[in-house]
């Protein structure tokens, strides 16, 4: 992902936090790990979107009417 050189790291962290949230022994710990997972996942999604925009994916070649 060219717009975020740390996207692979964020994806790995998101996965790890998801596993920790699932295996947490308390609701508080699960909530904390879920929040971290969502934050890391958001960074990955942003990198994907910015990469697609940078490549012109999804843009209309005809332009506005």
PDB file of C-alpha atoms in Angstrom:
ATOM      1  CA  UNK A   1       0.000   0.000   0.000  1.00  0.00           C
ATOM      2  CA  UNK A   2       1.994   2.922  -1.273  1.00  0.00           C
ATOM      3  CA  UNK A   3       0.307   5.647   0.784  1.00  0.00           C
ATOM      4  CA  UNK A   4       1.047   3.991   4.116  1.00  0.00           C
ATOM      5  CA  UNK A   5       4.308   2.127   4.413  1.00  0.00           C
ATOM      6  CA  UNK A   6       3.120   0.858   7.791  1.00  0.00           C
ATOM      7  CA  UNK A   7      -0.137  -0.676   6.531  1.00  0.00           C
ATOM      8  CA  UNK A   8       1.137  -4.259   6.827  1.00  0.00           C
ATOM      9  CA  UNK A   9       2.134  -3.558  10.429  1.00  0.00           C
ATOM     10  CA  UNK A  10      -1.301  -2.080  11.164  1.00  0.00           C
ATOM     11  CA  UNK A  11      -2.995  -5.098   9.579  1.00  0.00           C
ATOM     12  CA  UNK A  12      -0.948  -7.459  11.740  1.00  0.00           C
ATOM     13  CA  UNK A  13      -1.711  -5.434  14.865  1.00  0.00           C
ATOM     14  CA  UNK A  14      -5.437  -5.354  14.025  1.00  0.00           C
ATOM     15  CA  UNK A  15      -5.468  -9.138  13.737  1.00  0.00           C
ATOM     16  CA  UNK A  16      -3.581  -9.536  17.010  1.00  0.00           C
ATOM     17  CA  UNK A  17      -5.922  -7.186  18.841  1.00  0.00           C
ATOM     18  CA  UNK A  18      -8.944  -9.043  17.437  1.00  0.00           C
ATOM     19  CA  UNK A  19      -7.565 -12.323  18.790  1.00  0.00           C
ATOM     20  CA  UNK A  20      -6.898 -10.684  22.168  1.00  0.00           C
ATOM     21  CA  UNK A  21     -10.430  -9.258  22.244  1.00  0.00           C
ATOM     22  CA  UNK A  22     -11.933 -12.667  21.537  1.00  0.00           C
ATOM     23  CA  UNK A  23      -9.811 -14.432  24.142  1.00  0.00           C
ATOM     24  CA  UNK A  24     -10.048 -11.743  26.843  1.00  0.00           C
ATOM     25  CA  UNK A  25     -11.174 -12.917  30.243  1.00  0.00           C
ATOM     26  CA  UNK A  26     -12.990  -9.720  31.185  1.00  0.00           C
ATOM     27  CA  UNK A  27     -15.414  -7.428  29.395  1.00  0.00           C
ATOM     28  CA  UNK A  28     -13.166  -4.424  30.057  1.00  0.00           C
ATOM     29  CA  UNK A  29     -10.131  -6.072  28.472  1.00  0.00           C
ATOM     30  CA  UNK A  30     -12.222  -7.238  25.511  1.00  0.00           C
ATOM     31  CA  UNK A  31     -13.506  -3.691  24.962  1.00  0.00           C
ATOM     32  CA  UNK A  32      -9.994  -2.237  25.036  1.00  0.00           C
ATOM     33  CA  UNK A  33      -8.663  -4.784  22.545  1.00  0.00           C
ATOM     34  CA  UNK A  34     -11.714  -4.318  20.319  1.00  0.00           C
ATOM     35  CA  UNK A  35     -11.123  -0.557  20.252  1.00  0.00           C
ATOM     36  CA  UNK A  36      -7.467  -1.057  19.347  1.00  0.00           C
ATOM     37  CA  UNK A  37      -8.483  -3.493  16.607  1.00  0.00           C
ATOM     38  CA  UNK A  38     -10.905  -0.942  15.166  1.00  0.00           C
ATOM     39  CA  UNK A  39      -8.281   1.789  15.224  1.00  0.00           C
ATOM     40  CA  UNK A  40      -5.672  -0.350  13.457  1.00  0.00           C
ATOM     41  CA  UNK A  41      -8.294  -1.579  10.966  1.00  0.00           C
ATOM     42  CA  UNK A  42      -9.233   2.015  10.225  1.00  0.00           C
ATOM     43  CA  UNK A  43      -5.633   2.804   9.317  1.00  0.00           C
ATOM     44  CA  UNK A  44      -5.562  -0.160   6.924  1.00  0.00           C
ATOM     45  CA  UNK A  45      -8.864   0.845   5.309  1.00  0.00           C
ATOM     46  CA  UNK A  46      -7.637   4.426   4.918  1.00  0.00           C
ATOM     47  CA  UNK A  47      -4.457   3.192   3.235  1.00  0.00           C
ATOM     48  CA  UNK A  48      -6.507   1.087   0.822  1.00  0.00           C
ATOM     49  CA  UNK A  49      -8.793   3.994  -0.036  1.00  0.00           C
ATOM     50  CA  UNK A  50      -5.937   6.469  -0.471  1.00  0.00           C
ATOM     51  CA  UNK A  51      -4.082   3.961  -2.628  1.00  0.00           C
ATOM     52  CA  UNK A  52      -7.135   3.466  -4.848  1.00  0.00           C
ATOM     53  CA  UNK A  53      -7.664   7.216  -5.175  1.00  0.00           C
ATOM     54  CA  UNK A  54      -4.017   7.703  -6.032  1.00  0.00           C
ATOM     55  CA  UNK A  55      -4.332   5.150  -8.831  1.00  0.00           C
ATOM     56  CA  UNK A  56      -7.543   6.732 -10.105  1.00  0.00           C
ATOM     57  CA  UNK A  57      -9.675   3.701  -9.289  1.00  0.00           C
ATOM     58  CA  UNK A  58     -13.352   4.569  -9.183  1.00  0.00           C
ATOM     59  CA  UNK A  59     -13.050   7.890 -10.974  1.00  0.00           C
ATOM     60  CA  UNK A  60     -15.223   8.682 -13.943  1.00  0.00           C
ATOM     61  CA  UNK A  61     -13.248   9.222 -17.171  1.00  0.00           C
ATOM     62  CA  UNK A  62     -16.060  11.377 -18.617  1.00  0.00           C
ATOM     63  CA  UNK A  63     -15.890  13.962 -15.849  1.00  0.00           C
ATOM     64  CA  UNK A  64     -18.778  16.080 -14.581  1.00  0.00           C
ATOM     65  CA  UNK A  65     -21.730  16.943 -16.841  1.00  0.00           C
TER      66      UNK A  65
END
